[in-house]
GROMACS .gro file of C-alpha atoms in nm:
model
  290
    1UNK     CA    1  -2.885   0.397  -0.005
    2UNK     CA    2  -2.621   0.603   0.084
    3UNK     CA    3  -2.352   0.527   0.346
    4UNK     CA    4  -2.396   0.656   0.678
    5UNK     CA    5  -2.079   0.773   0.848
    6UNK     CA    6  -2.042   0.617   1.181
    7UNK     CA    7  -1.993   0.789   1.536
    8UNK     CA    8  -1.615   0.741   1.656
    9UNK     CA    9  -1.525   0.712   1.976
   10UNK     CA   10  -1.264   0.967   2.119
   11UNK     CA   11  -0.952   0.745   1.973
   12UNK     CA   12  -1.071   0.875   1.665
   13UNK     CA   13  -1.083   1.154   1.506
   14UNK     CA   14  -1.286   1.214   1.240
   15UNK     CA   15  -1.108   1.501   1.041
   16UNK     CA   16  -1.380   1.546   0.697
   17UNK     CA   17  -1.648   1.350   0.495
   18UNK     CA   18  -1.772   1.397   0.188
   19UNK     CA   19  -2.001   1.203   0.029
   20UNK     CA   20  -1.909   1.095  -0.352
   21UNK     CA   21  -2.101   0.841  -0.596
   22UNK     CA   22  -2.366   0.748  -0.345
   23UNK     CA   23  -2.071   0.662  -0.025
   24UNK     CA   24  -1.853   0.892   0.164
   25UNK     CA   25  -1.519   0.946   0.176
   26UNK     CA   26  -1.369   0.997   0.557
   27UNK     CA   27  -1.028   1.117   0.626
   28UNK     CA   28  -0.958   1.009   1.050
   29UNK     CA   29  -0.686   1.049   1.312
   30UNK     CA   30  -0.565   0.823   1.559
   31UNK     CA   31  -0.274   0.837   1.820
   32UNK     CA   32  -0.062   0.470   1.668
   33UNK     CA   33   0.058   0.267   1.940
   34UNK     CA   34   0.292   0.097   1.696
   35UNK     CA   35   0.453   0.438   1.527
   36UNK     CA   36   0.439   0.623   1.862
   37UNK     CA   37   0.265   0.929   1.727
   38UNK     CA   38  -0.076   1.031   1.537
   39UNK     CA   39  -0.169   0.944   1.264
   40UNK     CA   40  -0.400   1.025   0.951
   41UNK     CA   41  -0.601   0.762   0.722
   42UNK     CA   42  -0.829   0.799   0.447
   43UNK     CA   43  -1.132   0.534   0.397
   44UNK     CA   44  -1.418   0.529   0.137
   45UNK     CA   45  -1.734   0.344   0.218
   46UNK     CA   46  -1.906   0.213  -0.043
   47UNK     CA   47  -2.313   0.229  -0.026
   48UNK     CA   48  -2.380  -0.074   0.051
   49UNK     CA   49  -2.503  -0.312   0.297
   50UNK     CA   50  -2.502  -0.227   0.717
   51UNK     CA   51  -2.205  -0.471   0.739
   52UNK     CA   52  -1.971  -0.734   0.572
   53UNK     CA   53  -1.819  -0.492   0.321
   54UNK     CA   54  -1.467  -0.615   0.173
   55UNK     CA   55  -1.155  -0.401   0.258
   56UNK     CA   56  -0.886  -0.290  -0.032
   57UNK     CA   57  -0.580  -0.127   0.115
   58UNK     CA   58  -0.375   0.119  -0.068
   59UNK     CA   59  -0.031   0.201  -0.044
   60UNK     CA   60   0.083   0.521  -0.159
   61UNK     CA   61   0.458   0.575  -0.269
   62UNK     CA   62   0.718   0.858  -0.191
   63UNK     CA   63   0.678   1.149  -0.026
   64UNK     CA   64   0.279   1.105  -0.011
   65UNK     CA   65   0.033   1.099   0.203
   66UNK     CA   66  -0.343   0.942   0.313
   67UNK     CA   67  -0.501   1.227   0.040
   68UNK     CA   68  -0.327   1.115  -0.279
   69UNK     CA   69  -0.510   0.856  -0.387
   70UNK     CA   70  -0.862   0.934  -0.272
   71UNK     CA   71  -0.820   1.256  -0.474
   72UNK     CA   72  -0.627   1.162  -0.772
   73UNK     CA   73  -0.682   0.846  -0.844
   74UNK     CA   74  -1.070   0.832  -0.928
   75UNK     CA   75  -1.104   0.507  -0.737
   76UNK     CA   76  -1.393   0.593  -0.546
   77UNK     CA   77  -1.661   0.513  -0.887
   78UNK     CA   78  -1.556   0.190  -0.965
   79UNK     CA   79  -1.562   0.102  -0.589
   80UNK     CA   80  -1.885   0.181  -0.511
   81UNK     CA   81  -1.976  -0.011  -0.805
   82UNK     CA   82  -1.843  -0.353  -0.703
   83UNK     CA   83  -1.923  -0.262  -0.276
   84UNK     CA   84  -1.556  -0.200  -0.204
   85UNK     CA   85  -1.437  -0.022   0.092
   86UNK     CA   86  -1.107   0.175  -0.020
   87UNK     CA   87  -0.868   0.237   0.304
   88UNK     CA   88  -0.565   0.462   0.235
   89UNK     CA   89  -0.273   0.520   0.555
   90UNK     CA   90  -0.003   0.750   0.549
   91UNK     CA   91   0.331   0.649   0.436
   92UNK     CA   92   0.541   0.670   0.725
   93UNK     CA   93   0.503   0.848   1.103
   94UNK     CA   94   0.522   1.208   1.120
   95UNK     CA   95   0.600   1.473   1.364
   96UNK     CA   96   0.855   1.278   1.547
   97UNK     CA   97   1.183   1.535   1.443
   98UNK     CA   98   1.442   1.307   1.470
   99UNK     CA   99   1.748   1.419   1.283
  100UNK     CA  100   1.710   1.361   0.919
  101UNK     CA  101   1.370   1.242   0.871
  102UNK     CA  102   1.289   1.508   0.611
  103UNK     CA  103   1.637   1.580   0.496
  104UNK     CA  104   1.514   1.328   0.106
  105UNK     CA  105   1.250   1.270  -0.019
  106UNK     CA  106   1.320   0.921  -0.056
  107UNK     CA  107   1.382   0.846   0.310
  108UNK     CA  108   1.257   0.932   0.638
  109UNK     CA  109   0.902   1.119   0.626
  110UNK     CA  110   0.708   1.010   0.369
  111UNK     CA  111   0.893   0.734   0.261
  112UNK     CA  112   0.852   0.449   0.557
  113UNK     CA  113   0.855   0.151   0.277
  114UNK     CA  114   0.647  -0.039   0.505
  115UNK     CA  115   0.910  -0.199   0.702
  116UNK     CA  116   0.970  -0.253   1.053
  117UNK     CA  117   1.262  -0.059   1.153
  118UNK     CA  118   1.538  -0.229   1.333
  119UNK     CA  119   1.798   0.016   1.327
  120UNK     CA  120   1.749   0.180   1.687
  121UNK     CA  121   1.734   0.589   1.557
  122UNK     CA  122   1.424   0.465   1.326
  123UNK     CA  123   1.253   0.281   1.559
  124UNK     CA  124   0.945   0.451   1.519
  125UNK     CA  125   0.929   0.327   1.148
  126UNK     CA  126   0.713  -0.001   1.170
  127UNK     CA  127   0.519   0.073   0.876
  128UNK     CA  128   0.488  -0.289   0.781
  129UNK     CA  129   0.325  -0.383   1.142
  130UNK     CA  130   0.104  -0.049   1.116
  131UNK     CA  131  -0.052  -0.205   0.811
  132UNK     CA  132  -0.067  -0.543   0.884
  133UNK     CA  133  -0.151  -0.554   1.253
  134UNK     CA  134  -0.264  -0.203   1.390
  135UNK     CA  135  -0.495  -0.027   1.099
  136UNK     CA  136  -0.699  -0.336   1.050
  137UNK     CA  137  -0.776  -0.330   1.461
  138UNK     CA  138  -0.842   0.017   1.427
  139UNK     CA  139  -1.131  -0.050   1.116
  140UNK     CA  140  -1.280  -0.350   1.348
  141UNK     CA  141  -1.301  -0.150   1.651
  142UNK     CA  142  -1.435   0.161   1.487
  143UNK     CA  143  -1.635   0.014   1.168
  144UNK     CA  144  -1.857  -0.260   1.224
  145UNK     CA  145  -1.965  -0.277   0.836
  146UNK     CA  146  -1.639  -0.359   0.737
  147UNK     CA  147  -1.546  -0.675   0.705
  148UNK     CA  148  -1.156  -0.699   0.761
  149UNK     CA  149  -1.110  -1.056   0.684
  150UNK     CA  150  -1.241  -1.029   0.367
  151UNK     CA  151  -0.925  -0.822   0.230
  152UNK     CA  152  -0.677  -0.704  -0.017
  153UNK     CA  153  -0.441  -0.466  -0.108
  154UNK     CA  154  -0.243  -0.321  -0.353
  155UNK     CA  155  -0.044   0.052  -0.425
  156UNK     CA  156   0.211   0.264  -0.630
  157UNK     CA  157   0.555   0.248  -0.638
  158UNK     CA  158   0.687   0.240  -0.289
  159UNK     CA  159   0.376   0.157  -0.213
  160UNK     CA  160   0.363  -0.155  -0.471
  161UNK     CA  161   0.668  -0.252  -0.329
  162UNK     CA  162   0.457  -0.278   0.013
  163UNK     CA  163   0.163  -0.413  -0.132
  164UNK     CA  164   0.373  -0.689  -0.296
  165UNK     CA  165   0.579  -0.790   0.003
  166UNK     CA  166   0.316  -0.770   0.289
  167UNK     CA  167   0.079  -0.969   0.038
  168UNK     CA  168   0.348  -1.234   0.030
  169UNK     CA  169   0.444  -1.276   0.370
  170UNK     CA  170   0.087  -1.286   0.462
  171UNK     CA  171  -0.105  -1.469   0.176
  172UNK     CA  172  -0.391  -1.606   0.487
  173UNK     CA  173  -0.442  -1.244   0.522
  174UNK     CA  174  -0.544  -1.104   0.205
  175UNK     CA  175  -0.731  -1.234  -0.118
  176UNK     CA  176  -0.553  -1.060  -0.372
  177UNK     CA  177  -0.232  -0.773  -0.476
  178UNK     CA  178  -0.131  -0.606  -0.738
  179UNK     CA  179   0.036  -0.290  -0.801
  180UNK     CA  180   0.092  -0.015  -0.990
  181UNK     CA  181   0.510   0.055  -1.118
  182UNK     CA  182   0.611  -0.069  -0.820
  183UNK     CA  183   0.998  -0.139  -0.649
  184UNK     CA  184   0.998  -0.489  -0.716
  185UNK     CA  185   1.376  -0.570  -0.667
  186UNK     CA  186   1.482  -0.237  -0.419
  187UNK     CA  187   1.787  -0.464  -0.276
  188UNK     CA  188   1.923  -0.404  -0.643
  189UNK     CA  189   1.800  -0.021  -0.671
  190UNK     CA  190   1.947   0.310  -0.510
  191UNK     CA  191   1.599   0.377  -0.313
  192UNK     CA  192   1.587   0.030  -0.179
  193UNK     CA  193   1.953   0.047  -0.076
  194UNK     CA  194   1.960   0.356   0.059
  195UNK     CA  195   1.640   0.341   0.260
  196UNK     CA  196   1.724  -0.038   0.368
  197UNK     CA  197   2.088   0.032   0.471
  198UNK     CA  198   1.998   0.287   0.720
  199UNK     CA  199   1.658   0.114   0.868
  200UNK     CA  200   1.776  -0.228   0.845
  201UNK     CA  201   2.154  -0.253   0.850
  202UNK     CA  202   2.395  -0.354   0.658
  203UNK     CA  203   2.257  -0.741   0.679
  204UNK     CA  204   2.132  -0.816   0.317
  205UNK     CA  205   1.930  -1.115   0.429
  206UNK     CA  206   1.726  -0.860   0.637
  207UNK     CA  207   1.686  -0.679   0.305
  208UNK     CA  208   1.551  -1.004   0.118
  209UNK     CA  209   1.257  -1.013   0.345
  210UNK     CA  210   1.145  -0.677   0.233
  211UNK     CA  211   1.187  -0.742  -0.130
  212UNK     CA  212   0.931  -0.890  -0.342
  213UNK     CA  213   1.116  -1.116  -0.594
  214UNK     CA  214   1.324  -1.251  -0.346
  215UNK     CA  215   1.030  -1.340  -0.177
  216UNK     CA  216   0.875  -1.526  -0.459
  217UNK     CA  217   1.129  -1.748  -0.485
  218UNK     CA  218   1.057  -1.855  -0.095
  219UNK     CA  219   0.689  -1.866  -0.174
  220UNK     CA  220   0.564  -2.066  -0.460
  221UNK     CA  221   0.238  -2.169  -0.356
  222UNK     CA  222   0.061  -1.830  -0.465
  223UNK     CA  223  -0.228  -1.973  -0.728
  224UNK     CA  224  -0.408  -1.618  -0.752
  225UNK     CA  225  -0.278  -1.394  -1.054
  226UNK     CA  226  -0.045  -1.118  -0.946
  227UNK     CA  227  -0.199  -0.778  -1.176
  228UNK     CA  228   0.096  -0.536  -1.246
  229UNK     CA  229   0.068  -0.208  -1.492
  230UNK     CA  230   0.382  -0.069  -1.546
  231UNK     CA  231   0.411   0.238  -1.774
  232UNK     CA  232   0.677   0.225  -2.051
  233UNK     CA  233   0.763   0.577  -1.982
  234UNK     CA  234   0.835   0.595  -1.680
  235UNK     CA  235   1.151   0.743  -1.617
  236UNK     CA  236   1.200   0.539  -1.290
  237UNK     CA  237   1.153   0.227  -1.500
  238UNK     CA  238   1.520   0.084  -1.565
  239UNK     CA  239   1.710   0.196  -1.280
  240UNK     CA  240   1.453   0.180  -0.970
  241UNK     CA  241   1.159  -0.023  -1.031
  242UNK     CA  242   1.330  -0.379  -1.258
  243UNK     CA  243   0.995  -0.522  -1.325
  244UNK     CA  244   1.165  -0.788  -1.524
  245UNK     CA  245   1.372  -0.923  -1.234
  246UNK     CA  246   1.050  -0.999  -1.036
  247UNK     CA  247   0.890  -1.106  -1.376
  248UNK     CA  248   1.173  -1.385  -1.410
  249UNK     CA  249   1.113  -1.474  -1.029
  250UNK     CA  250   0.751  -1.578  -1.107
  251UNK     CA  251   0.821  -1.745  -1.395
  252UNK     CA  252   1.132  -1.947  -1.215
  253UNK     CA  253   0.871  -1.984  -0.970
  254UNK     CA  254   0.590  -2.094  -1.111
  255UNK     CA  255   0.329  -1.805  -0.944
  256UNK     CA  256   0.082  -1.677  -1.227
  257UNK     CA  257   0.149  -1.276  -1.277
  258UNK     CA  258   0.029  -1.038  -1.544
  259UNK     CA  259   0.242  -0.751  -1.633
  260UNK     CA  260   0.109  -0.507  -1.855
  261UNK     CA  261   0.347  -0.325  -1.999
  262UNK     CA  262   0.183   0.011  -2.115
  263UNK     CA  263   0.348   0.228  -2.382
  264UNK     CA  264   0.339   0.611  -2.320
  265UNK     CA  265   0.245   0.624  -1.958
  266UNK     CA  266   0.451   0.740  -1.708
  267UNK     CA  267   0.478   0.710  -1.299
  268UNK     CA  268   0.230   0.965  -1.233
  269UNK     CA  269  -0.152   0.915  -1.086
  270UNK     CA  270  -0.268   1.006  -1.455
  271UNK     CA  271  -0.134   0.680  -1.558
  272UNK     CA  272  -0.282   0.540  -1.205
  273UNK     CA  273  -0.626   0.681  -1.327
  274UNK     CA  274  -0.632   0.537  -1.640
  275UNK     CA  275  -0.619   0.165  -1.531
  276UNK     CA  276  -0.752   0.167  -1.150
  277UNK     CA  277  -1.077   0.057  -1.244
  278UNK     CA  278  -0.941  -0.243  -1.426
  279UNK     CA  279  -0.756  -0.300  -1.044
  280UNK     CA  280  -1.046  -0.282  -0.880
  281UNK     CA  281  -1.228  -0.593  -1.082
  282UNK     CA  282  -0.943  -0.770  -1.054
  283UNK     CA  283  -0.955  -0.792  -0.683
  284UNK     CA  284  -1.332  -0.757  -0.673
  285UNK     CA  285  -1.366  -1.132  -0.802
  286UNK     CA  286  -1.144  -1.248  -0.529
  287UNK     CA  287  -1.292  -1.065  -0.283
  288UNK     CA  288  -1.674  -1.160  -0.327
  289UNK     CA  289  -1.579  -1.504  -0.409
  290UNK     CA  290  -1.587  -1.614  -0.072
   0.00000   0.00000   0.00000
């Protein structure tokens, strides 16, 4: 039976819907409380059962948006398939015009790395407590089949960097990661540094707690396997994303991670299409085995 798209109260705005492989995708707006302006999220709803349906978070990467995945990706089959509700945010606030936010591509709009800001002209930038704290509300207040609890998350690029470093600081929170050519290391890459230096500071132990392998070394105790696909191609590979450095931090640490190294591919949502569906099962088994 085909999901049913809910009725949202006026805090929500529901922008399109489209039904696809027996659910519907929904693209909404909300004003965020946390990011101080509106803001646009993409969800697929599996057809499935009236309620309890497991969440999967994406995080997109640079200089996208809530649309990227749900139309490139080809996520939405393999969902449906294993009753998984995809939920996609933007990657940063928008429409703020402070000075500079769209002067790169690799800062400012469209490239929030799912921090919280701390630097005072970038205040607004609290992707990390939009995720973590503010979207989930959002789906329990305005989705009662979704089961936010029952939860992972994962993303590309920037957004594997976010899906990496929110999974570890918040292991009670989600079942599962994993992460497609993501920034695994950005204190020791030019988009990490730049990006951190200016919404951070200059502190570099503020930096470690937005970067996944020095993470790993604080956290240890992570039993479930870490899925990575990186794409040997890449042209990103060597000097921004360092896959071995976070590689040699799970090893050091003793946390289980598979990283498939995957000749020809690239960093583009062609190579993103060709393994999501192995993504999805991974996190599928963690997320109906409870």
């Amino acid at each position: 039976m085909a999901a049913t798209p809910p009725a949202y109260p006026a805090e929500v705005e529901q922008l399109s819907s489209n039904k696809m492989f027996g659910g519907r995708n929904l693209r909404l707006r909300h004003q965020s409380a946390t990011l101080g302006c509106p803001m646009t999220f993409s969800v697929y709803l599996p057809p499935s059962p009236a309620s309890n349906v497991p969440v999967l978070y994406w995080l997109s990467g640079l200089t996208c948006t809530d649309e990227n995945f749900i139309i490139k990706a080809g996520a939405q089959r393999a969902a449906a398939a294993h009753g998984i509700a995809l939920v996609a945010p933007d990657t940063s606030p928008r429409g703020l015009n402070i000075e500079g936010e769209s002067d790169s591509y690799d800062f400012g709009v469209g490239a929030g790395f799912y921090l919280n800001a701390t630097n005072e002209k970038w205040k607004n930038w609290r992707m990390y407590d939009y995720v973590v704290k503010e979207l989930p509300k959002v789906l329990n207040e305005h989705f009662v089949l979704l089961n936010t609890k029952q939860a992972s998350i994962f993303g590309h690029s920037m957004g594997g960097h976010g899906a990496l470093t929110i999974y570890l600081k918040n292991t009670n929170k989600y079942k599962s990661v994993s992460a497609f050519a993501p920034i695994v290391n950005p204190i020791n890459c030019p988009w990490g540094q730049k990006a951190f230096s200016n919404y951070l500071g200059s502190s570099k132990s503020d930096w470690e707690e937005y970067d996944a392998t020095c993470l790993i070394k604080k956290n240890n105790k992570v039993s479930t396997p870490i899925l990575i696909d990186q794409g040997e191609d890449d042209k990103f590979l060597a000097e921004q994303l360092l896959p071995y450095n976070f590689e040699e931090a799970c090893k050091a640490a003793g946390v289980p991670l598979v990283l498939r190294m995957q000749p020809g591919y690239d960093h583009s949502y062609f190579f993103i299409a060709t393994f999501i569906d192995d993504h999805i099962a991974h996190h599928a088994q963690f997320l109906k085995s409870a």
